mmCIF file of C-alpha atoms and ligand atoms in Angstrom:
data_model
loop_
_atom_site.group_PDB
_atom_site.id
_atom_site.type_symbol
_atom_site.label_atom_id
_atom_site.label_comp_id
_atom_site.label_asym_id
_atom_site.label_seq_id
_atom_site.Cartn_x
_atom_site.Cartn_y
_atom_site.Cartn_z
ATOM 1 C CA MET F 1 24.315 19.984 5.377
ATOM 2 C CA ARG F 2 24.312 16.406 7.331
ATOM 3 C CA ILE F 3 21.830 13.895 7.100
ATOM 4 C CA THR F 4 20.603 10.975 9.309
ATOM 5 C CA VAL F 5 19.697 7.502 8.600
ATOM 6 C CA CYS F 6 17.315 5.406 10.896
ATOM 7 C CA LEU F 7 16.300 2.598 9.267
ATOM 8 C CA ILE F 8 14.380 -0.392 11.637
ATOM 9 C CA ASP F 9 14.283 -3.478 9.616
ATOM 10 C CA ASN F 10 17.107 -2.224 6.590
ATOM 11 C CA ARG F 11 20.496 -2.325 6.639
ATOM 12 C CA PRO F 12 21.377 1.016 6.708
ATOM 13 C CA GLU F 13 25.025 0.745 4.460
ATOM 14 C CA PRO F 14 24.166 0.533 1.139
ATOM 15 C CA TRP F 15 21.521 3.789 1.875
ATOM 16 C CA ILE F 16 23.963 5.604 3.000
ATOM 17 C CA ARG F 17 26.310 4.402 0.305
ATOM 18 C CA GLU F 18 23.695 5.465 -2.558
ATOM 19 C CA LEU F 19 22.926 8.443 -0.188
ATOM 20 C CA ARG F 20 26.314 9.976 -0.218
ATOM 21 C CA LYS F 21 26.506 9.296 -4.142
ATOM 22 C CA ALA F 22 23.696 11.614 -4.391
ATOM 23 C CA LEU F 23 24.475 14.213 -2.769
ATOM 24 C CA PRO F 24 28.132 14.164 -1.965
ATOM 25 C CA ASP F 25 28.475 17.599 -0.125
ATOM 26 C CA ALA F 26 26.237 16.473 2.650
ATOM 27 C CA GLN F 27 27.700 14.625 5.818
ATOM 28 C CA ILE F 28 25.298 11.190 6.076
ATOM 29 C CA ASP F 29 26.032 8.438 8.505
ATOM 30 C CA ALA F 30 23.628 6.294 10.498
ATOM 31 C CA TRP F 31 21.475 7.565 13.469
ATOM 32 C CA ALA F 32 22.749 6.358 16.794
ATOM 33 C CA PRO F 33 21.434 7.782 20.349
ATOM 34 C CA GLY F 34 23.394 11.285 21.034
ATOM 35 C CA ALA F 35 24.029 11.389 17.575
ATOM 36 C CA PRO F 36 24.607 14.796 16.005
ATOM 37 C CA GLN F 37 21.962 17.490 15.490
ATOM 38 C CA ALA F 38 21.078 16.988 11.800
ATOM 39 C CA ASP F 39 18.907 18.859 8.987
ATOM 40 C CA HIS F 40 16.953 15.612 7.136
ATOM 41 C CA ALA F 41 17.019 11.984 8.328
ATOM 42 C CA VAL F 42 16.155 8.886 6.051
ATOM 43 C CA VAL F 43 13.516 6.872 8.077
ATOM 44 C CA TRP F 44 11.305 3.904 8.622
ATOM 45 C CA THR F 45 9.766 3.102 11.646
ATOM 46 C CA PRO F 46 12.057 5.010 13.932
ATOM 47 C CA PRO F 47 12.134 5.407 17.435
ATOM 48 C CA GLN F 48 10.561 7.976 19.536
ATOM 49 C CA GLN F 49 13.633 8.398 20.619
ATOM 50 C CA MET F 50 15.865 9.541 17.230
ATOM 51 C CA LEU F 51 12.836 12.187 16.678
ATOM 52 C CA ASP F 52 13.075 13.227 20.283
ATOM 53 C CA GLU F 53 16.837 13.977 20.040
ATOM 54 C CA GLN F 54 16.382 15.814 16.462
ATOM 55 C CA PRO F 55 14.918 18.464 17.680
ATOM 56 C CA ARG F 56 15.750 20.914 14.236
ATOM 57 C CA LEU F 57 14.978 18.400 11.304
ATOM 58 C CA GLN F 58 13.659 19.916 8.200
ATOM 59 C CA GLY F 59 12.585 17.186 6.468
ATOM 60 C CA ILE F 60 11.897 13.782 7.359
ATOM 61 C CA PHE F 61 11.786 11.626 4.966
ATOM 62 C CA ASN F 62 9.835 8.327 4.875
ATOM 63 C CA ILE F 63 11.660 5.275 2.296
ATOM 64 C CA GLY F 64 7.732 4.187 1.634
ATOM 65 C CA ALA F 65 4.091 5.576 0.662
ATOM 66 C CA GLY F 66 2.338 4.965 3.965
ATOM 67 C CA VAL F 67 3.071 7.175 6.985
ATOM 68 C CA ASP F 68 0.879 5.485 9.719
ATOM 69 C CA ALA F 69 3.988 4.260 12.027
ATOM 70 C CA LEU F 70 5.393 7.235 11.458
ATOM 71 C CA LEU F 71 2.325 9.429 12.250
ATOM 72 C CA LYS F 72 1.419 7.459 15.847
ATOM 73 C CA LEU F 73 5.306 9.282 16.843
ATOM 74 C CA ARG F 74 5.471 12.418 18.111
ATOM 75 C CA LEU F 75 6.945 14.756 15.242
ATOM 76 C CA PRO F 76 9.724 17.499 15.466
ATOM 77 C CA ARG F 77 7.390 20.673 14.655
ATOM 78 C CA GLU F 78 8.958 22.766 11.982
ATOM 79 C CA ALA F 79 10.076 19.194 9.836
ATOM 80 C CA LYS F 80 8.259 18.423 6.793
ATOM 81 C CA LEU F 81 7.372 14.801 6.760
ATOM 82 C CA VAL F 82 8.008 13.459 2.913
ATOM 83 C CA ARG F 83 6.418 10.032 1.997
ATOM 84 C CA ILE F 84 7.773 8.385 -1.284
ATOM 85 C CA ASP F 85 5.755 9.370 -4.189
ATOM 86 C CA ASP F 86 5.612 5.667 -6.604
ATOM 87 C CA GLY F 87 9.350 5.387 -6.863
ATOM 88 C CA GLY F 88 8.964 2.462 -9.002
ATOM 89 C CA MET F 89 5.985 1.316 -6.613
ATOM 90 C CA ALA F 90 2.938 1.412 -8.280
ATOM 91 C CA VAL F 91 4.225 -0.657 -11.828
ATOM 92 C CA GLN F 92 5.100 -4.007 -8.759
ATOM 93 C CA MET F 93 1.463 -2.963 -7.372
ATOM 94 C CA ALA F 94 -0.098 -2.840 -10.582
ATOM 95 C CA GLU F 95 1.011 -5.806 -11.858
ATOM 96 C CA PHE F 96 0.012 -7.578 -8.017
ATOM 97 C CA VAL F 97 -3.467 -6.296 -8.443
ATOM 98 C CA CYS F 98 -3.609 -7.258 -12.034
ATOM 99 C CA HIS F 99 -2.312 -11.129 -11.146
ATOM 100 C CA ALA F 100 -4.716 -11.238 -8.283
ATOM 101 C CA LEU F 101 -7.526 -10.058 -10.252
ATOM 102 C CA ILE F 102 -7.150 -12.541 -13.469
ATOM 103 C CA ARG F 103 -6.240 -15.149 -11.109
ATOM 104 C CA HIS F 104 -9.756 -15.130 -9.495
ATOM 105 C CA PHE F 105 -11.332 -14.116 -12.939
ATOM 106 C CA ARG F 106 -9.929 -17.103 -15.151
ATOM 107 C CA GLU F 107 -10.036 -19.709 -12.276
ATOM 108 C CA LEU F 108 -6.587 -20.546 -12.293
ATOM 109 C CA ASP F 109 -6.533 -22.024 -8.974
ATOM 110 C CA CYS F 110 -9.098 -24.681 -10.028
ATOM 111 C CA TYR F 111 -6.804 -25.600 -12.985
ATOM 112 C CA ALA F 112 -3.843 -25.945 -10.924
ATOM 113 C CA GLU F 113 -6.023 -27.961 -8.863
ATOM 114 C CA ALA F 114 -6.902 -30.162 -12.403
ATOM 115 C CA ALA F 115 -3.791 -30.517 -13.469
ATOM 116 C CA ARG F 116 -2.355 -31.891 -9.921
ATOM 117 C CA GLU F 117 -5.022 -34.617 -10.625
ATOM 118 C CA GLY F 118 -4.280 -35.726 -14.538
ATOM 119 C CA GLU F 119 -7.481 -33.782 -15.986
ATOM 120 C CA TRP F 120 -7.883 -31.925 -18.843
ATOM 121 C CA THR F 121 -10.882 -29.975 -18.219
ATOM 122 C CA TYR F 122 -12.199 -26.410 -19.019
ATOM 123 C CA ARG F 123 -14.143 -23.316 -16.995
ATOM 124 C CA ARG F 124 -16.959 -22.069 -18.494
ATOM 125 C CA PRO F 125 -15.583 -18.414 -19.710
ATOM 126 C CA ARG F 126 -16.753 -15.356 -17.569
ATOM 127 C CA GLU F 127 -18.223 -12.009 -18.184
ATOM 128 C CA ARG F 128 -15.523 -9.959 -17.489
ATOM 129 C CA ALA F 129 -18.632 -7.752 -17.204
ATOM 130 C CA ASP F 130 -19.249 -9.090 -14.659
ATOM 131 C CA PHE F 131 -16.262 -8.353 -12.611
ATOM 132 C CA ALA F 132 -16.385 -4.503 -12.037
ATOM 133 C CA VAL F 133 -13.295 -3.873 -9.656
ATOM 134 C CA GLY F 134 -13.686 -1.467 -7.222
ATOM 135 C CA ILE F 135 -10.916 0.331 -5.799
ATOM 136 C CA MET F 136 -10.966 2.181 -2.966
ATOM 137 C CA GLY F 137 -7.723 4.939 -2.599
ATOM 138 C CA MET F 138 -7.558 6.677 -6.179
ATOM 139 C CA GLY F 139 -3.511 8.129 -5.209
ATOM 140 C CA VAL F 140 -0.178 7.691 -7.070
ATOM 141 C CA LEU F 141 -0.910 3.752 -6.189
ATOM 142 C CA GLY F 142 -5.196 3.406 -7.260
ATOM 143 C CA GLN F 143 -4.514 5.167 -10.425
ATOM 144 C CA ARG F 144 -2.078 3.100 -11.659
ATOM 145 C CA VAL F 145 -3.539 0.075 -10.888
ATOM 146 C CA ALA F 146 -7.266 1.513 -12.548
ATOM 147 C CA LYS F 147 -4.939 1.835 -15.271
ATOM 148 C CA ALA F 148 -3.570 -1.194 -15.597
ATOM 149 C CA VAL F 149 -7.065 -2.406 -14.590
ATOM 150 C CA GLN F 150 -8.914 -1.437 -17.643
ATOM 151 C CA GLN F 151 -6.361 -2.608 -20.262
ATOM 152 C CA PHE F 152 -7.707 -5.595 -19.465
ATOM 153 C CA GLU F 153 -11.475 -4.219 -20.301
ATOM 154 C CA PHE F 154 -13.040 -4.490 -16.987
ATOM 155 C CA PRO F 155 -15.252 -1.697 -15.634
ATOM 156 C CA VAL F 156 -13.673 0.202 -13.029
ATOM 157 C CA ASN F 157 -14.527 1.859 -10.256
ATOM 158 C CA GLY F 158 -12.784 4.434 -8.391
ATOM 159 C CA TRP F 159 -13.538 5.628 -4.253
ATOM 160 C CA SER F 160 -11.448 8.687 -2.702
ATOM 161 C CA ARG F 161 -12.051 11.970 -0.231
ATOM 162 C CA THR F 162 -12.329 13.866 -2.768
ATOM 163 C CA SER F 163 -13.418 13.657 -6.495
ATOM 164 C CA ARG F 164 -10.554 12.512 -8.430
ATOM 165 C CA PRO F 165 -11.968 12.413 -12.155
ATOM 166 C CA VAL F 166 -9.911 9.657 -14.119
ATOM 167 C CA ALA F 167 -10.757 8.803 -17.244
ATOM 168 C CA GLY F 168 -12.894 5.452 -18.324
ATOM 169 C CA VAL F 169 -13.277 4.775 -13.763
ATOM 170 C CA ARG F 170 -16.421 4.917 -12.222
ATOM 171 C CA GLY F 171 -15.627 7.667 -9.433
ATOM 172 C CA PHE F 172 -17.226 7.608 -6.494
ATOM 173 C CA SER F 173 -15.924 10.132 -3.433
ATOM 174 C CA GLY F 174 -16.636 10.792 0.055
ATOM 175 C CA ASN F 175 -18.777 8.018 2.800
ATOM 176 C CA GLU F 176 -22.116 9.240 1.260
ATOM 177 C CA GLN F 177 -21.332 7.525 -1.801
ATOM 178 C CA LEU F 178 -19.916 4.561 -0.476
ATOM 179 C CA GLY F 179 -22.298 2.182 -0.063
ATOM 180 C CA GLU F 180 -23.127 2.839 -4.312
ATOM 181 C CA PHE F 181 -19.105 2.443 -4.691
ATOM 182 C CA LEU F 182 -19.727 -0.658 -2.988
ATOM 183 C CA ALA F 183 -22.618 -2.144 -4.904
ATOM 184 C CA ALA F 184 -21.066 -1.599 -7.894
ATOM 185 C CA SER F 185 -18.226 -3.381 -7.054
ATOM 186 C CA ARG F 186 -17.217 -6.628 -7.767
ATOM 187 C CA VAL F 187 -13.541 -7.588 -6.589
ATOM 188 C CA LEU F 188 -12.591 -4.851 -4.321
ATOM 189 C CA VAL F 189 -8.859 -3.366 -3.763
ATOM 190 C CA CYS F 190 -7.732 -1.575 -1.276
ATOM 191 C CA LEU F 191 -5.163 1.075 -1.785
ATOM 192 C CA LEU F 192 -5.881 3.767 0.913
ATOM 193 C CA PRO F 193 -3.745 5.053 3.811
ATOM 194 C CA LEU F 194 -4.356 3.814 7.427
ATOM 195 C CA THR F 195 -5.739 6.778 9.036
ATOM 196 C CA PRO F 196 -8.300 7.155 11.949
ATOM 197 C CA ASP F 197 -11.031 6.956 9.256
ATOM 198 C CA THR F 198 -10.171 4.421 7.157
ATOM 199 C CA ARG F 199 -9.335 1.612 9.914
ATOM 200 C CA GLY F 200 -11.345 -1.080 9.752
ATOM 201 C CA ILE F 201 -13.079 -0.116 6.959
ATOM 202 C CA LEU F 202 -13.231 -3.304 5.631
ATOM 203 C CA ASN F 203 -16.213 -5.039 8.137
ATOM 204 C CA LYS F 204 -18.989 -6.840 7.810
ATOM 205 C CA ASN F 205 -20.973 -3.943 7.266
ATOM 206 C CA THR F 206 -19.486 -2.530 3.881
ATOM 207 C CA LEU F 207 -18.131 -5.828 2.639
ATOM 208 C CA ALA F 208 -21.677 -7.469 2.480
ATOM 209 C CA GLN F 209 -22.356 -4.690 0.263
ATOM 210 C CA LEU F 210 -19.992 -5.716 -2.620
ATOM 211 C CA GLN F 211 -22.280 -7.667 -5.069
ATOM 212 C CA SER F 212 -22.291 -11.383 -4.374
ATOM 213 C CA GLY F 213 -19.349 -13.825 -4.714
ATOM 214 C CA ALA F 214 -16.977 -10.498 -4.431
ATOM 215 C CA TYR F 215 -13.182 -10.689 -3.674
ATOM 216 C CA LEU F 216 -10.999 -8.841 -1.665
ATOM 217 C CA ILE F 217 -7.342 -7.663 -2.236
ATOM 218 C CA ASN F 218 -5.541 -6.055 0.468
ATOM 219 C CA VAL F 219 -2.318 -4.519 -0.473
ATOM 220 C CA ALA F 220 -2.708 -1.731 1.656
ATOM 221 C CA ARG F 221 -2.409 -2.071 5.281
ATOM 222 C CA GLY F 222 -3.570 -4.650 7.688
ATOM 223 C CA GLY F 223 -5.654 -2.452 10.086
ATOM 224 C CA HIS F 224 -7.838 -1.827 7.295
ATOM 225 C CA LEU F 225 -9.516 -4.968 7.528
ATOM 226 C CA VAL F 226 -11.422 -6.921 10.502
ATOM 227 C CA GLU F 227 -10.231 -10.059 9.926
ATOM 228 C CA GLU F 228 -12.478 -12.052 11.726
ATOM 229 C CA ASP F 229 -15.602 -10.418 9.406
ATOM 230 C CA LEU F 230 -13.630 -11.513 6.561
ATOM 231 C CA ILE F 231 -13.404 -15.555 7.829
ATOM 232 C CA ALA F 232 -17.426 -15.368 8.569
ATOM 233 C CA LEU F 233 -18.480 -13.760 5.035
ATOM 234 C CA LEU F 234 -16.201 -16.320 3.512
ATOM 235 C CA ASP F 235 -17.449 -19.188 5.220
ATOM 236 C CA ALA F 236 -20.363 -17.996 4.765
ATOM 237 C CA GLY F 237 -19.836 -17.634 1.097
ATOM 238 C CA GLN F 238 -20.802 -14.199 0.940
ATOM 239 C CA LEU F 239 -17.457 -13.885 -0.652
ATOM 240 C CA SER F 240 -15.663 -15.986 -2.055
ATOM 241 C CA GLY F 241 -11.637 -15.096 -1.547
ATOM 242 C CA ALA F 242 -9.499 -12.952 -1.011
ATOM 243 C CA THR F 243 -5.334 -11.675 -1.147
ATOM 244 C CA LEU F 244 -3.921 -10.044 1.547
ATOM 245 C CA ASP F 245 -0.347 -9.277 1.070
ATOM 246 C CA VAL F 246 -0.931 -6.656 4.887
ATOM 247 C CA PHE F 247 -2.019 -8.008 8.568
ATOM 248 C CA GLN F 248 -2.925 -6.643 11.716
ATOM 249 C CA THR F 249 0.122 -8.133 13.007
ATOM 250 C CA GLU F 250 3.293 -8.600 10.804
ATOM 251 C CA PRO F 251 5.001 -11.377 10.233
ATOM 252 C CA LEU F 252 1.713 -13.242 10.301
ATOM 253 C CA PRO F 253 1.634 -15.268 12.668
ATOM 254 C CA PRO F 254 2.435 -19.012 12.027
ATOM 255 C CA GLU F 255 -1.300 -20.279 14.051
ATOM 256 C CA HIS F 256 -2.698 -17.394 12.468
ATOM 257 C CA PRO F 257 -6.062 -18.910 10.458
ATOM 258 C CA PHE F 258 -5.424 -16.945 7.546
ATOM 259 C CA TRP F 259 -2.227 -19.053 6.541
ATOM 260 C CA ARG F 260 -4.313 -22.088 6.249
ATOM 261 C CA HIS F 261 -8.424 -20.951 5.047
ATOM 262 C CA PRO F 262 -8.295 -22.432 1.785
ATOM 263 C CA ARG F 263 -9.884 -19.293 0.108
ATOM 264 C CA ILE F 264 -6.726 -16.641 1.220
ATOM 265 C CA THR F 265 -3.487 -16.320 -0.803
ATOM 266 C CA VAL F 266 -1.141 -14.368 1.839
ATOM 267 C CA THR F 267 1.868 -12.767 1.100
ATOM 268 C CA PRO F 268 4.484 -11.305 2.691
ATOM 269 C CA HIS F 269 3.472 -7.320 2.724
ATOM 270 C CA GLY F 270 6.069 -7.672 -0.669
ATOM 271 C CA SER F 271 3.627 -6.313 -2.850
ATOM 272 C CA ALA F 272 5.433 -3.380 -4.011
ATOM 273 C CA ARG F 273 8.509 -2.799 -2.688
ATOM 274 C CA THR F 274 10.650 0.116 -1.785
ATOM 275 C CA LEU F 275 13.393 0.705 -4.776
ATOM 276 C CA ARG F 276 16.716 1.925 -3.460
ATOM 277 C CA ASP F 277 17.699 3.662 -6.640
ATOM 278 C CA GLU F 278 14.838 5.163 -7.179
ATOM 279 C CA THR F 279 14.422 5.966 -3.645
ATOM 280 C CA VAL F 280 17.553 7.312 -3.134
ATOM 281 C CA ALA F 281 17.147 9.582 -6.477
ATOM 282 C CA GLN F 282 13.291 11.310 -5.508
ATOM 283 C CA ILE F 283 14.351 12.069 -1.596
ATOM 284 C CA ALA F 284 17.927 13.651 -2.879
ATOM 285 C CA HIS F 285 15.652 15.631 -5.424
ATOM 286 C CA LYS F 286 13.924 17.224 -2.778
ATOM 287 C CA ILE F 287 16.331 17.471 -0.755
ATOM 288 C CA ARG F 288 18.055 19.925 -2.931
ATOM 289 C CA ALA F 289 14.589 21.557 -3.782
ATOM 290 C CA MET F 290 13.627 22.299 -0.108
ATOM 291 C CA GLN F 291 17.816 23.564 -0.357
ATOM 292 C CA ARG F 292 16.748 26.164 -3.012
ATOM 293 C CA GLY F 293 13.535 27.598 -1.085
ATOM 294 C CA GLU F 294 10.958 25.433 -3.896
ATOM 295 C CA PRO F 295 8.013 23.294 -3.104
ATOM 296 C CA ILE F 296 8.415 20.021 -3.304
ATOM 297 C CA ALA F 297 5.882 16.876 -3.655
ATOM 298 C CA GLY F 298 4.952 14.301 -1.609
ATOM 299 C CA VAL F 299 4.666 16.672 1.608
ATOM 300 C CA VAL F 300 1.861 14.811 4.402
ATOM 301 C CA ASP F 301 -1.287 16.693 5.884
ATOM 302 C CA ALA F 302 -0.814 15.594 9.218
ATOM 303 C CA ALA F 303 -3.962 16.372 10.570
ATOM 304 C CA ARG F 304 -5.477 14.463 6.638
ATOM 305 C CA GLY F 305 -2.981 11.737 7.935
ATOM 306 C CA TYR F 306 -2.060 10.472 4.818
HETATM 307 P P1 NDP Q 401 -2.036 8.823 -1.782
HETATM 308 O O1 NDP Q 401 -2.059 9.451 -0.871
HETATM 309 O O2 NDP Q 401 -1.063 8.833 -3.176
HETATM 310 O O3 NDP Q 401 -3.209 8.161 -2.399
HETATM 311 C C1 NDP Q 401 -4.238 7.969 -0.957
HETATM 312 C C2 NDP Q 401 -5.792 7.857 -1.863
HETATM 313 O O4 NDP Q 401 -6.979 7.343 -0.991
HETATM 314 C C3 NDP Q 401 -6.384 9.174 -2.133
HETATM 315 O O5 NDP Q 401 -7.262 9.064 -3.597
HETATM 316 C C4 NDP Q 401 -7.277 9.474 -0.992
HETATM 317 O O6 NDP Q 401 -8.728 10.443 -1.483
HETATM 318 C C5 NDP Q 401 -7.778 8.358 -0.402
HETATM 319 N N1 NDP Q 401 -8.455 8.650 0.802
HETATM 320 C C6 NDP Q 401 -7.388 8.950 1.867
HETATM 321 N N2 NDP Q 401 -9.314 9.178 2.769
HETATM 322 C C7 NDP Q 401 -10.181 8.829 2.935
HETATM 323 C C8 NDP Q 401 -10.757 8.394 3.113
HETATM 324 N N3 NDP Q 401 -11.369 8.596 4.223
HETATM 325 N N4 NDP Q 401 -12.146 7.889 2.638
HETATM 326 C C9 NDP Q 401 -12.130 8.015 0.760
HETATM 327 N N5 NDP Q 401 -10.827 7.666 0.489
HETATM 328 C C10 NDP Q 401 -9.646 8.515 0.997
HETATM 329 O O7 NDP Q 401 -1.374 7.181 -1.347
HETATM 330 P P2 NDP Q 401 -0.828 6.159 -2.470
HETATM 331 O O8 NDP Q 401 -2.042 5.405 -3.676
HETATM 332 O O9 NDP Q 401 0.622 6.303 -2.565
HETATM 333 O O10 NDP Q 401 -0.655 4.676 -1.100
HETATM 334 C C11 NDP Q 401 -1.403 4.102 -0.795
HETATM 335 C C12 NDP Q 401 -1.857 3.491 0.249
HETATM 336 O O11 NDP Q 401 -1.063 1.735 0.182
HETATM 337 C C13 NDP Q 401 -0.089 3.730 1.523
HETATM 338 O O12 NDP Q 401 -0.770 4.419 2.558
HETATM 339 C C14 NDP Q 401 0.151 2.332 1.880
HETATM 340 O O13 NDP Q 401 -0.604 1.942 3.289
HETATM 341 C C15 NDP Q 401 -0.176 1.089 0.736
HETATM 342 N N6 NDP Q 401 1.202 0.907 0.956
HETATM 343 C C16 NDP Q 401 0.855 -0.394 0.726
HETATM 344 C C17 NDP Q 401 2.385 -0.922 0.050
HETATM 345 C C18 NDP Q 401 2.615 -2.342 0.189
HETATM 346 O O14 NDP Q 401 4.031 -3.191 -0.402
HETATM 347 N N7 NDP Q 401 1.833 -3.331 0.633
HETATM 348 C C19 NDP Q 401 3.286 -0.153 -0.829
HETATM 349 C C20 NDP Q 401 3.015 0.433 -0.767
HETATM 350 C C21 NDP Q 401 2.034 1.352 -0.456
HETATM 351 P P3 NDP Q 401 -7.614 12.187 -2.459
HETATM 352 O O15 NDP Q 401 -7.742 11.200 -3.340
HETATM 353 O O16 NDP Q 401 -9.270 12.764 -2.082
HETATM 354 O O17 NDP Q 401 -7.260 12.167 -1.739
HETATM 355 C C1 OXD Q 402 5.168 1.542 1.768
HETATM 356 C C2 OXD Q 402 4.912 0.376 2.100
HETATM 357 O O1 OXD Q 402 4.449 2.460 2.524
HETATM 358 O O2 OXD Q 402 5.971 -0.453 1.984
HETATM 359 O O3 OXD Q 402 5.518 2.007 0.801
HETATM 360 O O4 OXD Q 402 3.967 -0.801 2.695
#
């Protein structure tokens, strides 16, 4: 079995070293133009040339959860496209979202500002019942985030494409229930995949349906947010702030207004990083299962877009 590794923006050597340990019988090498035909590929944003030169791939293993970049490419017809399921990202996402939520709810930025002035002042306690958290996308990451948020006793709403009953979460599904979901939420967390149906879903019409003074946490993809609409809603006082981990253009250009907006917190697409050991173990497990002809989890449905 031959595996080719093509990781743009990542050094392939440590991945190859770990993959060789996990799959000692396989021939595993970094992809370069003209590389021999492989059975499987381990990829992150590969060039079209790589896929065109590897028409007999059986599995294309993305080292992340989101496959939006891959689905823009022409893929070998028979290959299964496989995403990472959790792989250590879900707990990171849960801690990141809880941190942003609690920082907003407990007004920790106001305390930090007061401390800089040497002021000993209290903020009035706020009712957590007034801060319902709406999670868009109740998949692997959304469900883990919901569980963590529930631990802090915030009301939780979940929105998905199909109905996903989760204990303690008020569930909404489909476009017909989007308005109701938004109207019931004050803190909005986006954990949707980027697909033709979800591109631009965070816009002036949807964000304006949130409860007054709403807060946005976008940890999914920059393409979900219409960036100028967010700035207009913040400046009009309709939204109270946002934590953004993902952007239309990454890295976020130095002149972008998000960097300097007083109510926007920017992080560099790091809310949940791919962990190499977990990811390699998951990919090796799935490749072995495929060799035995067994079904595997995390196969992307290209027509659905995730
Ligand atoms: P999953 O595929 O497990 O879950 C996706 C969820 O979104 C599902 O609940 C699905 O509904 C729902 N969904 C999809 N399309 C729609 C739609 N049109 N309307 C309503 N709901 C919809 O994905 P993950 O939880 O693993 O990951 C989510 C995204 O998070 C990734 O695609 C990626 O873009 C992003 N991500 C960001 C990271 C970062 O560092 N910032 C790190 C990792 C991931 P249903 O349940 O009905 O199928
Ligand atoms: C992912 C990401 O999709 O890191 O896994 O954004």
